[in-house]
mmCIF file of C-alpha atoms in Angstrom:
data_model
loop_
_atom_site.group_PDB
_atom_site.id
_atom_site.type_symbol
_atom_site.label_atom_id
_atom_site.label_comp_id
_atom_site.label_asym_id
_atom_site.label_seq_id
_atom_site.Cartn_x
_atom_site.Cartn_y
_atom_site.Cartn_z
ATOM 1 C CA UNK A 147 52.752 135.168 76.249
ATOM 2 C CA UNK A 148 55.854 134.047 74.267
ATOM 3 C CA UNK A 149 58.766 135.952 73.099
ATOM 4 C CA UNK A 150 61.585 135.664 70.608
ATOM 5 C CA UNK A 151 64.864 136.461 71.045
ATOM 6 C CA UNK A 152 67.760 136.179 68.900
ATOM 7 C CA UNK A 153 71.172 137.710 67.450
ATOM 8 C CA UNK A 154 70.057 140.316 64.217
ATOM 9 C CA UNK A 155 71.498 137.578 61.552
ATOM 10 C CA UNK A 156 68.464 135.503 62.152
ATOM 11 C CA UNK A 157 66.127 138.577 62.525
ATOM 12 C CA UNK A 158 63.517 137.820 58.981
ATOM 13 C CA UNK A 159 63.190 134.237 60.291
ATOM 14 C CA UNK A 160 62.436 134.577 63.707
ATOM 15 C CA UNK A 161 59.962 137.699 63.249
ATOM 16 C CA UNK A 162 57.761 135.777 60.598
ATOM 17 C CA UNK A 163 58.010 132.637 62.587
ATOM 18 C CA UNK A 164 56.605 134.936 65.387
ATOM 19 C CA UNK A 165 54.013 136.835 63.211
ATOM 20 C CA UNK A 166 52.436 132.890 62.218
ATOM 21 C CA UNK A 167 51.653 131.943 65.737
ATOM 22 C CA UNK A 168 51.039 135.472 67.702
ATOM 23 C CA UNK A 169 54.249 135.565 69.555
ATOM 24 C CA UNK A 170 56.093 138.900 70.239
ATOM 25 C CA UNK A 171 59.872 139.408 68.337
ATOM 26 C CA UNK A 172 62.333 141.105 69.880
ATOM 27 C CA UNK A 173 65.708 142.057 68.582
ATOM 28 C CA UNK A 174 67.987 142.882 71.610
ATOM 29 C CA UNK A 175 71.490 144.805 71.636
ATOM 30 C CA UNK A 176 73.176 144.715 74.588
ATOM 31 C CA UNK A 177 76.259 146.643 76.167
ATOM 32 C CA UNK A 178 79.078 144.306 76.602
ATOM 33 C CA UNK A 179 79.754 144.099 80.270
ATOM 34 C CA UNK A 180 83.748 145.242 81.113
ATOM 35 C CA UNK A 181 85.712 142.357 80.744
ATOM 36 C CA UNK A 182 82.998 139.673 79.690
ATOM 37 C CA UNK A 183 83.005 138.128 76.218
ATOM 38 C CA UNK A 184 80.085 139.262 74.439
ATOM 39 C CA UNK A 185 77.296 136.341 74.348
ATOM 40 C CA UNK A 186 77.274 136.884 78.042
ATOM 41 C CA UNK A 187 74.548 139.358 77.146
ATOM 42 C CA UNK A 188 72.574 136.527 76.398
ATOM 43 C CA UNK A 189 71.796 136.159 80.187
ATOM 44 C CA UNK A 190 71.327 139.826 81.753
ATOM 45 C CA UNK A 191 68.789 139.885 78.418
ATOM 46 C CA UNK A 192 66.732 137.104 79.089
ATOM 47 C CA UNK A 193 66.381 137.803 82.370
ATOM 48 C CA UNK A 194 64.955 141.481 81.751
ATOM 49 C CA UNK A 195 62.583 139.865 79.122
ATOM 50 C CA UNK A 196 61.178 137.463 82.063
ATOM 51 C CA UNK A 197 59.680 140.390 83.835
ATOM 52 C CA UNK A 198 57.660 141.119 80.580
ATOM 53 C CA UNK A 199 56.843 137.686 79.798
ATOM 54 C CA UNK A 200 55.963 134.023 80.945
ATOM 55 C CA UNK A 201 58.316 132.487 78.365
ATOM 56 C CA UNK A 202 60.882 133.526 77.067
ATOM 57 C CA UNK A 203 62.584 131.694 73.790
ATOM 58 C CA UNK A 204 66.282 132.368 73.259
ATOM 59 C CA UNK A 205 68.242 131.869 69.760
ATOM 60 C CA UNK A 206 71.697 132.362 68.628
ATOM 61 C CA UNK A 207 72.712 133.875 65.689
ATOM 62 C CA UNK A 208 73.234 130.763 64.221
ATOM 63 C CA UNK A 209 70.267 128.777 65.386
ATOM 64 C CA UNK A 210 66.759 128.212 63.805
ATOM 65 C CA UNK A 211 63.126 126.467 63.878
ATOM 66 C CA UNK A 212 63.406 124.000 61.045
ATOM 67 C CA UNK A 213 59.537 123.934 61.120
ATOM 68 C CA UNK A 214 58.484 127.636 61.343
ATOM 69 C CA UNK A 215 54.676 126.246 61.350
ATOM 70 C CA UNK A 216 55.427 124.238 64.558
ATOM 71 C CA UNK A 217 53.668 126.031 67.559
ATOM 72 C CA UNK A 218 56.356 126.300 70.720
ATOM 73 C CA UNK A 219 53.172 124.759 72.660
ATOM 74 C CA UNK A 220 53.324 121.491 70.675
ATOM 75 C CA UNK A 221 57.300 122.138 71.465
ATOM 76 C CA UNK A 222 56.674 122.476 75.548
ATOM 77 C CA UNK A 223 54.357 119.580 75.414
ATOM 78 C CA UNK A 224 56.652 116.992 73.651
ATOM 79 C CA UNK A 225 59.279 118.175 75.809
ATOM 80 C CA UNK A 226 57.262 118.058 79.355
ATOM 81 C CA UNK A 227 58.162 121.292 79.886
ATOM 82 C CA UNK A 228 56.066 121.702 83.237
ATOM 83 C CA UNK A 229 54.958 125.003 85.030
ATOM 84 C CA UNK A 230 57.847 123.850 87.336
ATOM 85 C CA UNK A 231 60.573 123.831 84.704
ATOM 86 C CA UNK A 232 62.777 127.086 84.864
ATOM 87 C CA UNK A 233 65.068 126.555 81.895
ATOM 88 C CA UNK A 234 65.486 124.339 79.284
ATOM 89 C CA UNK A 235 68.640 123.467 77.045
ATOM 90 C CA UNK A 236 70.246 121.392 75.060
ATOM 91 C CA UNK A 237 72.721 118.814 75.562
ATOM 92 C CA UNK A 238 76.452 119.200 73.656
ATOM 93 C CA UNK A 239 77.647 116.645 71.501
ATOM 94 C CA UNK A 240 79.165 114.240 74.237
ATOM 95 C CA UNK A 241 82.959 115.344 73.862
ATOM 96 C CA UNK A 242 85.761 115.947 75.680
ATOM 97 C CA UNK A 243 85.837 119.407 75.259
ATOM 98 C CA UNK A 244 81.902 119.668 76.237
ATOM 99 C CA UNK A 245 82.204 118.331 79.565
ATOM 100 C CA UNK A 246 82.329 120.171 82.760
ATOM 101 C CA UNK A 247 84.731 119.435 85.791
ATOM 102 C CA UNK A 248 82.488 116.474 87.005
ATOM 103 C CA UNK A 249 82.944 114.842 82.985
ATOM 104 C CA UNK A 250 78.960 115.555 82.588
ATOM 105 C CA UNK A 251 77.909 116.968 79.014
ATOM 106 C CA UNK A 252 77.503 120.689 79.192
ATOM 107 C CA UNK A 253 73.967 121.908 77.765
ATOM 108 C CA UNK A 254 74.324 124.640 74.975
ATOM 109 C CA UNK A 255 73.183 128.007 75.482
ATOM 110 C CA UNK A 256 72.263 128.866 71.649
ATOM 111 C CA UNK A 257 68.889 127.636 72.319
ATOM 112 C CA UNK A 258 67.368 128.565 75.806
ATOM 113 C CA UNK A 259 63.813 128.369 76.840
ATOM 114 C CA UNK A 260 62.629 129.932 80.121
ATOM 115 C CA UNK A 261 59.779 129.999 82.211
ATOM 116 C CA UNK A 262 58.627 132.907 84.660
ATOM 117 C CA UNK A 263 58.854 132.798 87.931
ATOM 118 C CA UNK A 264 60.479 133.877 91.333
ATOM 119 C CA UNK A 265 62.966 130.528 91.308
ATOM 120 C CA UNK A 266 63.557 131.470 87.502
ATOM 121 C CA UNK A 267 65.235 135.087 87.978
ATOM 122 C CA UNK A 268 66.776 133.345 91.067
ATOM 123 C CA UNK A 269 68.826 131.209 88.396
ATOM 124 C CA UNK A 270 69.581 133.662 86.206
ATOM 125 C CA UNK A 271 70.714 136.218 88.961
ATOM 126 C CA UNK A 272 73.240 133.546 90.069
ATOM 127 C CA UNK A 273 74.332 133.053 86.468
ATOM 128 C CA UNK A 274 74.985 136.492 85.607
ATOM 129 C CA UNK A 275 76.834 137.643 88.793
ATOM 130 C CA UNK A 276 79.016 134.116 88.355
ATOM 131 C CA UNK A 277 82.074 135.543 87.417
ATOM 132 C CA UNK A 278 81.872 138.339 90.576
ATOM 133 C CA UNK A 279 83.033 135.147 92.651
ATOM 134 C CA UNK A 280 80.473 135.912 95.114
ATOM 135 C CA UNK A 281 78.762 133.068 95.449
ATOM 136 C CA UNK A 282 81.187 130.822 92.900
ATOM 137 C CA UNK A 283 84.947 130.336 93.353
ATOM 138 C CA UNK A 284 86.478 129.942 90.304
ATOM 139 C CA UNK A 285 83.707 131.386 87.926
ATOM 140 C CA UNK A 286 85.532 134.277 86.900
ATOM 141 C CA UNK A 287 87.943 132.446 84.333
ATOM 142 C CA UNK A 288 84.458 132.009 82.119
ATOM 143 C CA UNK A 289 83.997 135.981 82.017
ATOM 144 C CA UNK A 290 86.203 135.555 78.720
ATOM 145 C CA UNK A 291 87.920 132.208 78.254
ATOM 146 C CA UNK A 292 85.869 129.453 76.044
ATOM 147 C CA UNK A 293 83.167 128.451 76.393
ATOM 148 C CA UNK A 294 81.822 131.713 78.540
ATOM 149 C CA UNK A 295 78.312 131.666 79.919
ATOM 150 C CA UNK A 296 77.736 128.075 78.895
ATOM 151 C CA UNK A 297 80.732 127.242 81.166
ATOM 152 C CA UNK A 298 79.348 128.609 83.875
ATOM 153 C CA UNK A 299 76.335 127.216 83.740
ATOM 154 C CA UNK A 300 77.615 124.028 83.833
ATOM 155 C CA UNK A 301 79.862 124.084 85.819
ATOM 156 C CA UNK A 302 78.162 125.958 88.661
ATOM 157 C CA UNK A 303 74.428 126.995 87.846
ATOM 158 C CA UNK A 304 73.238 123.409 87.010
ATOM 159 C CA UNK A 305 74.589 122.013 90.198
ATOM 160 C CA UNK A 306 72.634 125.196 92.459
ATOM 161 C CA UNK A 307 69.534 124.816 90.222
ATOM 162 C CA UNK A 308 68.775 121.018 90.410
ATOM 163 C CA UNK A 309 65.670 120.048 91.376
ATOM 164 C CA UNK A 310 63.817 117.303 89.549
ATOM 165 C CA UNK A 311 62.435 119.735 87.314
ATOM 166 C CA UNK A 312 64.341 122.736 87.379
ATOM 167 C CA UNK A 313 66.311 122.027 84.187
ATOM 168 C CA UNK A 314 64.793 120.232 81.422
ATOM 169 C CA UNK A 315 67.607 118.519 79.001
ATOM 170 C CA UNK A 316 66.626 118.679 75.627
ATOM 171 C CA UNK A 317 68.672 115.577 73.082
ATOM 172 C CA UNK A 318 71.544 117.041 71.338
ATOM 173 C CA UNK A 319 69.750 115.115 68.315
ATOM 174 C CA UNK A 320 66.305 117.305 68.882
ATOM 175 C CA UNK A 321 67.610 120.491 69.428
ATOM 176 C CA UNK A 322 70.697 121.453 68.654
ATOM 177 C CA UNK A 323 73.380 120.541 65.405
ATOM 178 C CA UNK A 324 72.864 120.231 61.801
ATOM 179 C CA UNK A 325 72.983 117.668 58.983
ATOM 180 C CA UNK A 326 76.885 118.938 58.845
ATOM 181 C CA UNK A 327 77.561 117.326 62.070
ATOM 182 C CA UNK A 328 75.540 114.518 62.174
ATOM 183 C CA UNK A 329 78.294 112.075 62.818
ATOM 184 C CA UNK A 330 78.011 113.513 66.644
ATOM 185 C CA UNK A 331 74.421 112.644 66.902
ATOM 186 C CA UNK A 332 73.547 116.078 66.759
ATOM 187 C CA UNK A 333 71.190 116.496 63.800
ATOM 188 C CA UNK A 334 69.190 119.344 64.846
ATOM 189 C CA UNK A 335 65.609 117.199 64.148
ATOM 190 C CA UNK A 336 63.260 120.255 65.682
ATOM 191 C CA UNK A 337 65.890 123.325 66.023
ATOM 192 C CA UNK A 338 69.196 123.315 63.934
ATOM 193 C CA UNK A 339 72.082 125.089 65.322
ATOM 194 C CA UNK A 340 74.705 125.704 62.461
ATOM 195 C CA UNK A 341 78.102 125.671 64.931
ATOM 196 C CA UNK A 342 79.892 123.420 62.968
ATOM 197 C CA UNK A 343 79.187 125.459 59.816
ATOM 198 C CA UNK A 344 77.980 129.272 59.806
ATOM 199 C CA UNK A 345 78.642 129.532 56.298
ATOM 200 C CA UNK A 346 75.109 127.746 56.117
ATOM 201 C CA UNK A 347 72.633 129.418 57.482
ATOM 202 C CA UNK A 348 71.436 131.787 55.036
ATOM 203 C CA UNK A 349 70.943 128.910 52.861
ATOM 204 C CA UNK A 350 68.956 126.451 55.427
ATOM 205 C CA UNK A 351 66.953 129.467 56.197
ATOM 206 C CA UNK A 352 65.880 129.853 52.559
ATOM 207 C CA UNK A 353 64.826 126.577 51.994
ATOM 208 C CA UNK A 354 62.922 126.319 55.317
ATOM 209 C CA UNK A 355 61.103 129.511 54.422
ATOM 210 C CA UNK A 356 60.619 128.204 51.050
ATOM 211 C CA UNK A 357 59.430 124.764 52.156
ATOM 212 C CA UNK A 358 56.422 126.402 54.291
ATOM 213 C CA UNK A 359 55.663 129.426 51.915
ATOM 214 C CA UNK A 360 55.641 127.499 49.030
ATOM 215 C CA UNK A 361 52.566 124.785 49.495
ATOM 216 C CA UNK A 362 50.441 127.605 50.362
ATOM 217 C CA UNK A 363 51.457 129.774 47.791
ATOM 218 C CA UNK A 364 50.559 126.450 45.444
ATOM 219 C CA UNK A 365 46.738 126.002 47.389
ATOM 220 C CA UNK A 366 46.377 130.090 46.362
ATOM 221 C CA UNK A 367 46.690 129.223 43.055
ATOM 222 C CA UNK A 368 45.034 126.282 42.711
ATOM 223 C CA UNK A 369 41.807 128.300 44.507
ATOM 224 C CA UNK A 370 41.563 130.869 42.231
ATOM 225 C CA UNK A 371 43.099 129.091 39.010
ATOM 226 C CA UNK A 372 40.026 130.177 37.023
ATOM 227 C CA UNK A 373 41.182 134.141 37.264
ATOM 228 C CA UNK A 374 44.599 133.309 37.493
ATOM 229 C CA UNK A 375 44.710 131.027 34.345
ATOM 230 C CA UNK A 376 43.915 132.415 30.907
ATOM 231 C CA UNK A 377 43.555 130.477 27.652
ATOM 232 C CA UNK A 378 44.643 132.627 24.790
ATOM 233 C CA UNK A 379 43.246 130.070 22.726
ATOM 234 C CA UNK A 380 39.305 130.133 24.255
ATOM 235 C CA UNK A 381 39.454 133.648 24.010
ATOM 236 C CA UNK A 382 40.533 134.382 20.673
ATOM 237 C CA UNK A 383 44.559 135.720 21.419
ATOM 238 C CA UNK A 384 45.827 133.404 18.550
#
């Protein structure tokens, strides 16, 4: 079983892509932890949703499906996203300011796909107690300084957690970005992720809805033009 989560700006979007394919939607409000910037919620949520679920599908509040029709199991499949894969993310635009302390591209955690199991809440226990120090010096600068939980993932999860298939990298190109930033590479081809410009999401969701809602809408018509369609002139009107 599959379930959606995401920040309430993306709510409508999420919940009918969920109703198409059978998936559960879940809207989640966390508490903001004492002293933690708030998308750390992110992780303490998806890690309660794991005992519920086998996969768990993370969004921001600024991220979408640009093909609402696309199952996530065509998605896991063209990703070889195995029964051993815990989490899977994608990769920054390759920046300076994206890069961890060993100069490797940090994954971004607006898009986060994860897979139940004992291993899995292993990860995500580490991740959420990072900034206690207790099992990572030096993690306690991400409880509020930029960029936060994805910081401490990549500096110090991804390095605990790396086993050939423990982290699948998604392509900045596939999954994460936006026509607005497509001189990084980072097109968004599969999921678009609108940090380079918020002001556009209400938009890009609109069209996408419109795009899949529209051809059916079009095939309804076209079925039952014959009670749909009256000639005023056949029938006398004029």
């Amino acid at each position: 079983m599959v379930s959606f989560m995401c920040h309430e700006s993306l709510q409508r979007k999420l919940n009918i892509t969920a109703k198409i394919h059978g998936y559960d939607y879940r809207l989640v409000v966390m508490p903001r932890k004492d002293g933690r910037f708030g998308t750390w919620g992110k992780v303490t949520a998806i890690r309660e949703a794991l005992r519920h679920y086998k996969y768990v599908v993370f969004l921001d509040g600024d991220a979408m499906f640009l093909y609402p029709n696309l199952p996530m199991e065509w998605l896991f499949n063209y990703w070889d996203i195995t029964e051993n894969t815990l989490v899977a993310m994608a990769l920054d635009p390759d920046a300076p300011q994206n890069r961890d302390w060993n100069d490797r591209t940090m994954l971004n955690t607006g898009f986060v796909i994860a897979q139940q199991s004992p291993r899995t809440d292993e990860l995500f226990e580490a991740w959420d107690s990072c900034p206690s120090e207790t099992r990572y010096p030096g993690c306690s600068k991400w409880s509020r300084e930029w960029p936060h939980e994805q910081s401490a993932f990549g500096n110090h999860i991804r390095y605990d957690f790396n086993r050939s298939e423990d982290i699948r990298v998604l392509s900045c190109a596939e999954a994460n970005g936006c026509p607005e930033v497509a001189t990084t590479g980072c097109v968004g081809q599969l999921i678009r992720h609108y940090w380079g410009d918020k002001s556009a999401v209400p938009a890009a969701v609109g069209d996408t809805i419109l795009h899949y809602f529209l051809p059916q809408l079009h095939e309804i018509f076209y079925k039952d033009r014959e009670t749909l369609v009256i000639n005023a002139s056949e029938r006398g009107f004029v």
